[in-house]
PDB file of C-alpha atoms and ligand atoms in Angstrom:
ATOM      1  CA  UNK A   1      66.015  77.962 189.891  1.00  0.00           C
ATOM      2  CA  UNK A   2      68.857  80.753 190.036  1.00  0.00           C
ATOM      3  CA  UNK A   3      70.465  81.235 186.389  1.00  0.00           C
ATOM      4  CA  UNK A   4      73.881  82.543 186.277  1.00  0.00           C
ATOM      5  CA  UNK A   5      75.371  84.788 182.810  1.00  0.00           C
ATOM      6  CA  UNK A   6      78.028  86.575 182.954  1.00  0.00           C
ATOM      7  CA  UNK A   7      78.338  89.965 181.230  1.00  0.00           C
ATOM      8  CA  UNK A   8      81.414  92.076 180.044  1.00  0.00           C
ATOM      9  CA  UNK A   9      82.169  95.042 180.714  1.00  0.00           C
ATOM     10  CA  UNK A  10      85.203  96.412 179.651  1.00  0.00           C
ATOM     11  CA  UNK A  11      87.777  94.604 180.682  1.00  0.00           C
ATOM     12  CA  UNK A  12      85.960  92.524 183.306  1.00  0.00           C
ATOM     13  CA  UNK A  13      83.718  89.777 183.215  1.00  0.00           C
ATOM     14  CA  UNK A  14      80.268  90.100 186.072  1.00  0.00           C
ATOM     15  CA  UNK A  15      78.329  87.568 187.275  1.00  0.00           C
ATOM     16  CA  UNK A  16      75.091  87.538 187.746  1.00  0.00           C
ATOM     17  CA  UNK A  17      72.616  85.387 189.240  1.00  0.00           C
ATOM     18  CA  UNK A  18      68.896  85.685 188.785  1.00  0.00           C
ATOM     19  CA  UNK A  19      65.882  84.009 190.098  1.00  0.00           C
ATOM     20  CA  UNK A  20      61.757  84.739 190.370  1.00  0.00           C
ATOM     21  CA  UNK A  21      59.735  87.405 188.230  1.00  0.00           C
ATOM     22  CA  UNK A  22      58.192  90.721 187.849  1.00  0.00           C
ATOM     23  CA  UNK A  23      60.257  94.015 188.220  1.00  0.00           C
ATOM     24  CA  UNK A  24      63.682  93.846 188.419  1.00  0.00           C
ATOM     25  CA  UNK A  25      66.076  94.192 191.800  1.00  0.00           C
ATOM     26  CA  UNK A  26      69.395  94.493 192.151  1.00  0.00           C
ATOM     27  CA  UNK A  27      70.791  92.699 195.283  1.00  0.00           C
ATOM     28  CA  UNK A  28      74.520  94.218 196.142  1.00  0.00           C
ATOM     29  CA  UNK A  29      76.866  92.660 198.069  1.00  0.00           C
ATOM     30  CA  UNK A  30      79.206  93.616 200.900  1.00  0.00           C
ATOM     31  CA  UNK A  31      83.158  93.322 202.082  1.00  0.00           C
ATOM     32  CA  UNK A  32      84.172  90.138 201.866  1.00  0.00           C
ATOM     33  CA  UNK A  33      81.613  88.593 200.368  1.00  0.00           C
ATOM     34  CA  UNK A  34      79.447  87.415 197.114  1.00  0.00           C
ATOM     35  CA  UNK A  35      76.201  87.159 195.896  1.00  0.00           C
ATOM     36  CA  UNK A  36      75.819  83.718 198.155  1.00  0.00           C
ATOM     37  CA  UNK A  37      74.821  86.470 200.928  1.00  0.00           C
ATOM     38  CA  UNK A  38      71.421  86.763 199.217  1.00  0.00           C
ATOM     39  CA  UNK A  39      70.698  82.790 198.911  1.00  0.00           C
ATOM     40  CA  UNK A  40      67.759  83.008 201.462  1.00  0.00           C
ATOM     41  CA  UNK A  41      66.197  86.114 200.277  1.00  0.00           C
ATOM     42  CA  UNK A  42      66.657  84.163 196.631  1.00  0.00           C
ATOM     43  CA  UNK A  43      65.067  81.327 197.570  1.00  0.00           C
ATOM     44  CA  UNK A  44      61.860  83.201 199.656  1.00  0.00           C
ATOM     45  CA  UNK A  45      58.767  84.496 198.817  1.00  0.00           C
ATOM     46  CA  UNK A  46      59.815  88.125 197.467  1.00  0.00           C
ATOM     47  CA  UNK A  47      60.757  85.947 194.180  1.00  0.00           C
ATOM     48  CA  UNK A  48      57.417  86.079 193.193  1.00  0.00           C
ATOM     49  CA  UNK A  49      57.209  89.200 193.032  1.00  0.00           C
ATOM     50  CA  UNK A  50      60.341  90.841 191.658  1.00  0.00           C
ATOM     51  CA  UNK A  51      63.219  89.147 189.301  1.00  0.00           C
ATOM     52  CA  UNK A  52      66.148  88.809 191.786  1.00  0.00           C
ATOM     53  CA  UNK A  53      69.219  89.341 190.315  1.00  0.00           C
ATOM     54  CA  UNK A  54      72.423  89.047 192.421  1.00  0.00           C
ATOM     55  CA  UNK A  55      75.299  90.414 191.272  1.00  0.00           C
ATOM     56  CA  UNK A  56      79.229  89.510 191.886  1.00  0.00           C
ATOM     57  CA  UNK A  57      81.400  92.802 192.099  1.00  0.00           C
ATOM     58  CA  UNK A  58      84.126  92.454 190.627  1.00  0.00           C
ATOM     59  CA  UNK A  59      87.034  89.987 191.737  1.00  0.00           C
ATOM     60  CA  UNK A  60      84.144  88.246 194.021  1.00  0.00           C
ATOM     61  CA  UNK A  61      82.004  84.852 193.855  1.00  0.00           C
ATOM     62  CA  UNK A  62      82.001  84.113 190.480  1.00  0.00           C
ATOM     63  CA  UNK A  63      83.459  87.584 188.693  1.00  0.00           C
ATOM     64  CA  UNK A  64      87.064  86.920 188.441  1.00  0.00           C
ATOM     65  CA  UNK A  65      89.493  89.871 189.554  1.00  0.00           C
ATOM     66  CA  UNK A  66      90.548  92.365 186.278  1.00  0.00           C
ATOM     67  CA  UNK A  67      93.631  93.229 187.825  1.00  0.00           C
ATOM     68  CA  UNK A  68      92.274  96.792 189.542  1.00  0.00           C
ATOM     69  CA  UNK A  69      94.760  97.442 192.378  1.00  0.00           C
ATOM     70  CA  UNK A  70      91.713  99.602 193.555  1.00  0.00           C
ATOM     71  CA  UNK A  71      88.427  98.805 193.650  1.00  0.00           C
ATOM     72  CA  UNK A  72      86.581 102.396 193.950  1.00  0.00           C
ATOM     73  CA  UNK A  73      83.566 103.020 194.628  1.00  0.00           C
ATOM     74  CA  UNK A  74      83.192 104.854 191.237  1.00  0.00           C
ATOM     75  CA  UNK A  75      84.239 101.725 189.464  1.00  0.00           C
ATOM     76  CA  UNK A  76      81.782  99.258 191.071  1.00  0.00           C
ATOM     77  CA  UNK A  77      78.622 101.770 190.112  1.00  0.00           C
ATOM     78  CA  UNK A  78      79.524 101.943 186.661  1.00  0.00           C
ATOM     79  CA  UNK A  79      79.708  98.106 186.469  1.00  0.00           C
ATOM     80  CA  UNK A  80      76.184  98.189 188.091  1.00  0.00           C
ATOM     81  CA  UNK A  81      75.271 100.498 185.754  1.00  0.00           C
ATOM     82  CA  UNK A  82      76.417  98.430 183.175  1.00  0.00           C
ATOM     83  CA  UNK A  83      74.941  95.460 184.060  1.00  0.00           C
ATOM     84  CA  UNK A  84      71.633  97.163 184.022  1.00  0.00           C
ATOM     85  CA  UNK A  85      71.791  97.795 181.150  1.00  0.00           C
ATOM     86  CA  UNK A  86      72.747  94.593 179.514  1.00  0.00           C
ATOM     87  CA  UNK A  87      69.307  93.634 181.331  1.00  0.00           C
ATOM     88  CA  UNK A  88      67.558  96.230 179.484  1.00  0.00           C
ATOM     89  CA  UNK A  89      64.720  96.272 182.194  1.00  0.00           C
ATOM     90  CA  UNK A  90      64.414  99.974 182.949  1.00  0.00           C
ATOM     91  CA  UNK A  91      65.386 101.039 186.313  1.00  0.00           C
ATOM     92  CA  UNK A  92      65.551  98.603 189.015  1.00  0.00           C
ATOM     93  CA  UNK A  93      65.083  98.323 192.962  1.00  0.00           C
ATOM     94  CA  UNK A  94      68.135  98.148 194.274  1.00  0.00           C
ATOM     95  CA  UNK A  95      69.352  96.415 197.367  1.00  0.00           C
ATOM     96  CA  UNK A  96      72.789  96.780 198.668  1.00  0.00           C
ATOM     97  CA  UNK A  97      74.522  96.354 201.973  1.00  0.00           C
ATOM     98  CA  UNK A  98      77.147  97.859 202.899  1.00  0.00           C
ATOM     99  CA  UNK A  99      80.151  98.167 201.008  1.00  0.00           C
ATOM    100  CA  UNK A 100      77.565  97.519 198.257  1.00  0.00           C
ATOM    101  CA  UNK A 101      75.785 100.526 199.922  1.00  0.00           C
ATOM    102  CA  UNK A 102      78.793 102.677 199.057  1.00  0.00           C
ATOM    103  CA  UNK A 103      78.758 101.419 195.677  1.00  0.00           C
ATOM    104  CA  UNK A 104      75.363 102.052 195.267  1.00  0.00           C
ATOM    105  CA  UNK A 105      74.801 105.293 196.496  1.00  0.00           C
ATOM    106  CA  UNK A 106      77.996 106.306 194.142  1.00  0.00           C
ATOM    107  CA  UNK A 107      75.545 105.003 190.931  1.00  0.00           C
ATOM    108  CA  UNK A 108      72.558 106.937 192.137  1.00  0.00           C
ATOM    109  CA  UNK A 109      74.911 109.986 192.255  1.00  0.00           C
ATOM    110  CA  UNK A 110      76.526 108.748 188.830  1.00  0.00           C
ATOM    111  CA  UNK A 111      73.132 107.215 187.154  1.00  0.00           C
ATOM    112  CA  UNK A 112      70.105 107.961 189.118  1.00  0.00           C
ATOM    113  CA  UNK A 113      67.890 106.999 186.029  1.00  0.00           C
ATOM    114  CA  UNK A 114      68.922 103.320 186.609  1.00  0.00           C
ATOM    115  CA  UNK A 115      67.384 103.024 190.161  1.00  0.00           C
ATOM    116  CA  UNK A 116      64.060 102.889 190.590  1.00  0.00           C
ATOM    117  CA  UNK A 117      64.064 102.563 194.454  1.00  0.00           C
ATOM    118  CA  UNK A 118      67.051 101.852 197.105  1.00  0.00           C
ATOM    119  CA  UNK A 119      67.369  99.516 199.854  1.00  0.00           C
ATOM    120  CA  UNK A 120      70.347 100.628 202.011  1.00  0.00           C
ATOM    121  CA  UNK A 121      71.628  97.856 204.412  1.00  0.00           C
ATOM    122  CA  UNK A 122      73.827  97.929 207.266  1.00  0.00           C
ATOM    123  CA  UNK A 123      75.777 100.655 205.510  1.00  0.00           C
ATOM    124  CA  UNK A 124      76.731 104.334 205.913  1.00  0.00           C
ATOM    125  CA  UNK A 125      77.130 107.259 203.647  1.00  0.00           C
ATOM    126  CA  UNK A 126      80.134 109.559 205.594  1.00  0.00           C
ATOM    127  CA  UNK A 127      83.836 107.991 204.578  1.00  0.00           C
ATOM    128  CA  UNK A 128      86.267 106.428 206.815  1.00  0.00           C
ATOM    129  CA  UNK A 129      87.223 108.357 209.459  1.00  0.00           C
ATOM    130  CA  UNK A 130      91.173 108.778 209.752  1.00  0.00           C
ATOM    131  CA  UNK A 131      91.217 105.808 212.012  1.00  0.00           C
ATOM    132  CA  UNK A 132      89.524 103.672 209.751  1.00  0.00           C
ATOM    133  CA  UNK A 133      91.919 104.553 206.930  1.00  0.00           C
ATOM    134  CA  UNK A 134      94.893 103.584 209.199  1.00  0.00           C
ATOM    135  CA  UNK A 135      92.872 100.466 210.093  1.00  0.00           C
ATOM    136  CA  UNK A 136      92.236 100.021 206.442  1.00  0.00           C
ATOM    137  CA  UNK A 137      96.448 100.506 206.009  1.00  0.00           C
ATOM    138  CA  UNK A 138      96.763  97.927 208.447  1.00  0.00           C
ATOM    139  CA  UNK A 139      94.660  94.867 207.569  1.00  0.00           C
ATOM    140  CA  UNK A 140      95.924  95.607 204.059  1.00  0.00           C
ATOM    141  CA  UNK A 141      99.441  94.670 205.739  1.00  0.00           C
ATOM    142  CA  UNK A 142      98.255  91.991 207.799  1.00  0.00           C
ATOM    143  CA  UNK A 143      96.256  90.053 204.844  1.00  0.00           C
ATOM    144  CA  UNK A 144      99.756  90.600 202.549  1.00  0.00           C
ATOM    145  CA  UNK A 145     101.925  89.232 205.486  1.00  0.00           C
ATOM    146  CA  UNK A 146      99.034  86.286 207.201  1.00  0.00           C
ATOM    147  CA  UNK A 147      96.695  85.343 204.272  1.00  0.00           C
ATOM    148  CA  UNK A 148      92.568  85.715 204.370  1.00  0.00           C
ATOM    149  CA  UNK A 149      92.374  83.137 206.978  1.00  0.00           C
ATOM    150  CA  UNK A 150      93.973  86.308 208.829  1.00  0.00           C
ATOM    151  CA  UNK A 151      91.099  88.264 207.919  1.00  0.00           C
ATOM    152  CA  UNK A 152      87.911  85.908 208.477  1.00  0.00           C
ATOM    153  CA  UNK A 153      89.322  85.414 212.209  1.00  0.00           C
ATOM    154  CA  UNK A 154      88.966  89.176 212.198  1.00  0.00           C
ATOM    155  CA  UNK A 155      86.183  89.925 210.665  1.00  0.00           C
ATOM    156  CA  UNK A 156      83.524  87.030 211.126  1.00  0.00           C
ATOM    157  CA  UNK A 157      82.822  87.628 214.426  1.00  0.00           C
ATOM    158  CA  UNK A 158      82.026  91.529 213.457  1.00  0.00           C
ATOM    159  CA  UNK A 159      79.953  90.498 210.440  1.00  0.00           C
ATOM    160  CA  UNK A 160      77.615  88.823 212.515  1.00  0.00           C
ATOM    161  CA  UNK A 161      75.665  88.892 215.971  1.00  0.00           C
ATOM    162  CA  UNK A 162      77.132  87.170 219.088  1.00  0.00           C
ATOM    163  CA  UNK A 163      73.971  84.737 219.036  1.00  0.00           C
ATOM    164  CA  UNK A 164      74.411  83.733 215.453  1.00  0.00           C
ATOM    165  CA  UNK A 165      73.079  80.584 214.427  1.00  0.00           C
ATOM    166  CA  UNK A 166      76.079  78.227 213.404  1.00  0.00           C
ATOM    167  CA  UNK A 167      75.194  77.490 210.276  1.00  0.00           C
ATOM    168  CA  UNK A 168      75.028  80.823 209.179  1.00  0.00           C
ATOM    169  CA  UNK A 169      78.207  81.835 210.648  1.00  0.00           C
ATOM    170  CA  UNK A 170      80.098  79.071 208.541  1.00  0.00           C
ATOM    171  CA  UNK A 171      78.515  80.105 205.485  1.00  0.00           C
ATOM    172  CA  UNK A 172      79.770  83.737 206.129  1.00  0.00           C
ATOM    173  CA  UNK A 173      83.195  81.846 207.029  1.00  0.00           C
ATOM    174  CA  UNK A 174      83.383  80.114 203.683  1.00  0.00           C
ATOM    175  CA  UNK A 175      82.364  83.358 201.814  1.00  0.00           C
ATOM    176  CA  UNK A 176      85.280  85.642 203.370  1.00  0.00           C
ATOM    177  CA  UNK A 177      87.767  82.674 203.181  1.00  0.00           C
ATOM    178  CA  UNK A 178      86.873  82.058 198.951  1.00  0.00           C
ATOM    179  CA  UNK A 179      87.720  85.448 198.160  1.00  0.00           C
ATOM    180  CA  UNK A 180      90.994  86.197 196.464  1.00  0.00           C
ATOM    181  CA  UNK A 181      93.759  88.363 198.381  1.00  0.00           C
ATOM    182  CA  UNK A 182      93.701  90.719 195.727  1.00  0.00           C
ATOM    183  CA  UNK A 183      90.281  91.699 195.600  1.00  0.00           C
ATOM    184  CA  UNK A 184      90.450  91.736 199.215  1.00  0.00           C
ATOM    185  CA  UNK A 185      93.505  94.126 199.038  1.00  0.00           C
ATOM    186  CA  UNK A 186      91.621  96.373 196.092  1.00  0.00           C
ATOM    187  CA  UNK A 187      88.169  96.165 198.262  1.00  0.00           C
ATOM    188  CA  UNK A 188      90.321  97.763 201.299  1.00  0.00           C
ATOM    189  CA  UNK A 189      92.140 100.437 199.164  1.00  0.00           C
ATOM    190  CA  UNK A 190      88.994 101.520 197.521  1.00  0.00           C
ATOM    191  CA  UNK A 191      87.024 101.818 200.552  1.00  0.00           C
ATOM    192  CA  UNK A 192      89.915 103.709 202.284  1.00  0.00           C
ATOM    193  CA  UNK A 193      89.817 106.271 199.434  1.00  0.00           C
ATOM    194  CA  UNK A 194      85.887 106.549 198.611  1.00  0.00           C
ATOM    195  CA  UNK A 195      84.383 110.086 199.300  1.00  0.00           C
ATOM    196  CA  UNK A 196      81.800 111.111 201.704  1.00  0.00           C
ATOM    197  CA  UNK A 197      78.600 110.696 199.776  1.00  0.00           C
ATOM    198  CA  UNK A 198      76.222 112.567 202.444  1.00  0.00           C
ATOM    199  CA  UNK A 199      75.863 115.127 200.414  1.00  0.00           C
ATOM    200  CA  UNK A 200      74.136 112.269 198.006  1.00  0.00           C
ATOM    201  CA  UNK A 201      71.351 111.464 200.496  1.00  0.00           C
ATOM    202  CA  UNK A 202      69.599 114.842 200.777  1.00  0.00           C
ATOM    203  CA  UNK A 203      69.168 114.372 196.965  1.00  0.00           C
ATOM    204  CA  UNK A 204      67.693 110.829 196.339  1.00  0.00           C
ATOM    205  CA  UNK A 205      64.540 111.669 194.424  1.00  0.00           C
ATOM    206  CA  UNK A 206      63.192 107.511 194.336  1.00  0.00           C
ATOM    207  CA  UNK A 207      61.625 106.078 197.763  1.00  0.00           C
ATOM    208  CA  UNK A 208      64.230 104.945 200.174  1.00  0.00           C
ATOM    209  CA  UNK A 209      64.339 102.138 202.770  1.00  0.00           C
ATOM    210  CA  UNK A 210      66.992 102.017 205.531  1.00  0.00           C
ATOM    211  CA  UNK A 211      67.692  98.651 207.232  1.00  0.00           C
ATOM    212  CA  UNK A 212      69.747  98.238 209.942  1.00  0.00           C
ATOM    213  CA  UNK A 213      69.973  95.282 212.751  1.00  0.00           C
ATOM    214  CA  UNK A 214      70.258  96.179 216.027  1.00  0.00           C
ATOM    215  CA  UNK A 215      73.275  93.942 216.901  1.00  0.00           C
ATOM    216  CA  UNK A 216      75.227  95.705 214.262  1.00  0.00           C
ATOM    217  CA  UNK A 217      78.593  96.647 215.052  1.00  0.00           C
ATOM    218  CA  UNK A 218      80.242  97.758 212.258  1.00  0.00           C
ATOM    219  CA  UNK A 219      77.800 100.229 210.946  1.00  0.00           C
ATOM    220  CA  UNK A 220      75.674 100.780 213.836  1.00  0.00           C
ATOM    221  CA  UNK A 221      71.878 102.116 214.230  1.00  0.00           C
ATOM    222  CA  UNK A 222      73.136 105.165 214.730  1.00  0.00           C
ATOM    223  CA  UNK A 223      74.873 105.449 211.192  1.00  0.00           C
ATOM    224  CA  UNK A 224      71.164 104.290 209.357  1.00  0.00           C
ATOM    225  CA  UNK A 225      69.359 106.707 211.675  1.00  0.00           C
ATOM    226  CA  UNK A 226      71.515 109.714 210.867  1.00  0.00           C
ATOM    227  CA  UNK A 227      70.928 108.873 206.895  1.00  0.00           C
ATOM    228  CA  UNK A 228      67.563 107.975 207.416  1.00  0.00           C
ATOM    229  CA  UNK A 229      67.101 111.389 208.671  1.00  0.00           C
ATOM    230  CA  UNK A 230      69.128 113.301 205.793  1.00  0.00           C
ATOM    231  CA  UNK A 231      67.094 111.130 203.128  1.00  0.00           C
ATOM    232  CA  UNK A 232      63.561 112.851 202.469  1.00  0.00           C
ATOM    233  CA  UNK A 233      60.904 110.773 203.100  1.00  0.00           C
ATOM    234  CA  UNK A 234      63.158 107.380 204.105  1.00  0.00           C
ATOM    235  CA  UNK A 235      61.777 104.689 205.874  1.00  0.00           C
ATOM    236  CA  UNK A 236      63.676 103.061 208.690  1.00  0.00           C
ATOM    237  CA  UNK A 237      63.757  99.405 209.554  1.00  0.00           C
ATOM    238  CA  UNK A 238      65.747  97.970 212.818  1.00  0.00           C
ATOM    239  CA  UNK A 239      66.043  94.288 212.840  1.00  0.00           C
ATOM    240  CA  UNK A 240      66.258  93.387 216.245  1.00  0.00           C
ATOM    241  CA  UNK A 241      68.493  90.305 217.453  1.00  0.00           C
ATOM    242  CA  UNK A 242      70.769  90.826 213.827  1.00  0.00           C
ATOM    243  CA  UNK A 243      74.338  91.790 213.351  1.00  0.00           C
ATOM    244  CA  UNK A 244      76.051  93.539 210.290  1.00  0.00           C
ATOM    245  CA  UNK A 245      74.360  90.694 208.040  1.00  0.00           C
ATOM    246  CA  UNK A 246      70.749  91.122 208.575  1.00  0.00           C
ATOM    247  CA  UNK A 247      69.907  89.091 205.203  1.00  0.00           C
ATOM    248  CA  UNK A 248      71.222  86.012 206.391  1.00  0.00           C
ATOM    249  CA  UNK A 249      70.824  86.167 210.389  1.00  0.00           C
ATOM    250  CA  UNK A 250      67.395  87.727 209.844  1.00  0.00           C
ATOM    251  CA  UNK A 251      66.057  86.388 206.369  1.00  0.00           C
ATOM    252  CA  UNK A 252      62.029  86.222 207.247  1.00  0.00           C
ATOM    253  CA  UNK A 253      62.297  89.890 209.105  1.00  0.00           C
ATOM    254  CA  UNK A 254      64.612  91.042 206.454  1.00  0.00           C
ATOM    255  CA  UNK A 255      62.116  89.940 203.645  1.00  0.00           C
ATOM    256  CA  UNK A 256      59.216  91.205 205.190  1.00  0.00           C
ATOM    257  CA  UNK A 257      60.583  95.006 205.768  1.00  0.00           C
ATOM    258  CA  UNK A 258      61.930  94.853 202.152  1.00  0.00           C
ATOM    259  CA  UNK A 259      57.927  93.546 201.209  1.00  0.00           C
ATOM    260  CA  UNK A 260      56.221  96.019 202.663  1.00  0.00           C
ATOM    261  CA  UNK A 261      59.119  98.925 201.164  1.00  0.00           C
ATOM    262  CA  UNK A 262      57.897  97.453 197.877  1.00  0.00           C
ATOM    263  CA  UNK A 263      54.278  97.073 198.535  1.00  0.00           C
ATOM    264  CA  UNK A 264      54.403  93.224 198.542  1.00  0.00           C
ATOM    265  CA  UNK A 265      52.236  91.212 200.823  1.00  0.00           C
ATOM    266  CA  UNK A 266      54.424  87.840 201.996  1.00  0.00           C
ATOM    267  CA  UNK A 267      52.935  85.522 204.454  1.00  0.00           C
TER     268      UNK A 267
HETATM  269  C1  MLT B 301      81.019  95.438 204.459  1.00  0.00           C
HETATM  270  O1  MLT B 301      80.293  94.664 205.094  1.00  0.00           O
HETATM  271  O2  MLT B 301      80.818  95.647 203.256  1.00  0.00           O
HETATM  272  C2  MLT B 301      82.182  96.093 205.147  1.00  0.00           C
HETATM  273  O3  MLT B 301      82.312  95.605 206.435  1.00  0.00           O
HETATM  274  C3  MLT B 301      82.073  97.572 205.134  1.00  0.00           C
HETATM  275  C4  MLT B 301      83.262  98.277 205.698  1.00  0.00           C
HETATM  276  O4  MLT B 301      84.238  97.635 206.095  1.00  0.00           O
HETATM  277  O5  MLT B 301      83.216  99.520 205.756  1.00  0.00           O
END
């Protein structure tokens, strides 16, 4: 069963959603989604083995916006951070994709104590190149002018592979279409302006696991090979046949390279 509590922190109210037992993990979300991305993982084996707790950033799933025009990178770690702490579980594996890679790779710079190990997914740790910010700009425009429905006709078919079961392409549909424009808005700005974190990687003291699926075409192999490389001692993973959302188009490959990072056995 997946329990949901929300916790405060400052001004905002966080969700979080936990299921299973043992040490604790921190499952991070991406752009435009909510924790619903990690429903499969929650409901598989790995549950048994660690307490899975999902978490909804701020103005997403069940966290309702706190009026941040911006949503920076800075902001979202020290809500992690704080939410760790409510759990008062020591440091805890964390597992973040992509935009929730950014955010998590700002609180290991911020609070390394709180992570025991890191699972970076699909993500990157350079910052947007000056096309990106202008393409940032831009769907910032086109959501204010067309709506989200705007921006899960854009973005969908990125998010996942071209061979993506159905199912799980409506579920990623529903996700981007439930989230509030402004969040959307304060996700865009605060990606636009987060820093290069590179200099981050060479630094990570815990053990590292890179993910990536092949199919991925927002932040390609190529991005989790170059960190991989810059991380000391990382572990690479490449899901083949997966797009940008390798937890849901890949669940059983996805939970068995984030079993063996932990030292899990799952059938
Ligand atoms: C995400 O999946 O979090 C976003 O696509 C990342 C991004 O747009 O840079």
């Amino acid at each position: 069963m997946i329990e949901t509590r929300t916790i405060r922190v400052g001004d905002a109210r966080i969700a979080v959603h936990t299921t299973g037992r043992g040490p604790l993990a921190l499952l991070v979300h991406g752009y435009p989604l909510d924790h619903r991305m990690w429903l499969d993982l929650m409901h598989g084996e790995l549950a048994a083995h660690r307490t899975l707790c999902a978490v909804d950033l701020r103005g997403h799933g069940d966290s309702p916006w706190a009026l941040d025009r911006c949503h920076a990178m800075e902001l979202f770690a020290d809500d992690l951070a704080a939410v760790l702490r409510s759990l008062d579980d020591g440091p805890a594996d964390v597992v973040a994709l992509s935009m929730g890679g950014y955010a998590a790779l700002a609180l290991c710079e911020r609070h390394p104590l709180a992570v025991h190990s890191l699972a970076l997914v699909d993500t990157r740790a350079s910052a947007d190149t000056p096309e990106g910010k202008a393409g940032r700009t831009a769907a910032m425009q086109n959501v204010l002018e067309r709506g989200r429905r705007w921006l899960a006709e854009q973005m969908v078919p990125k998010l996942v592979s071209p061979g993506c079961d159905a199912l799980v392409r409506a579920r990623v549909q529903t996700m981007v279409e439930s989230l509030a424009v402004e969040t959307i808005l304060a996700d865009l700005e605060g990606m636009r302006e987060r820093k290069n974190r590179r200099v981050v990687l060479p630094q990570l003291a815990m053990p590292v696991l890179v993910v990536v699926g092949a199919l991925d075409v927002i932040t390609p192999p190529s991005d989790a090979e170059a960190m991989q490389k810059e991380i000391p001692g990382a572990q690479l993973a490449v899901i083949p046949d997966a797009g940008h959302l390798v937890p849901m188009e890949a669940p059983g490959p996805f939970a068995a390279a984030l079993g063996a990072f932990w030292g899990v056995e799952i059938s």
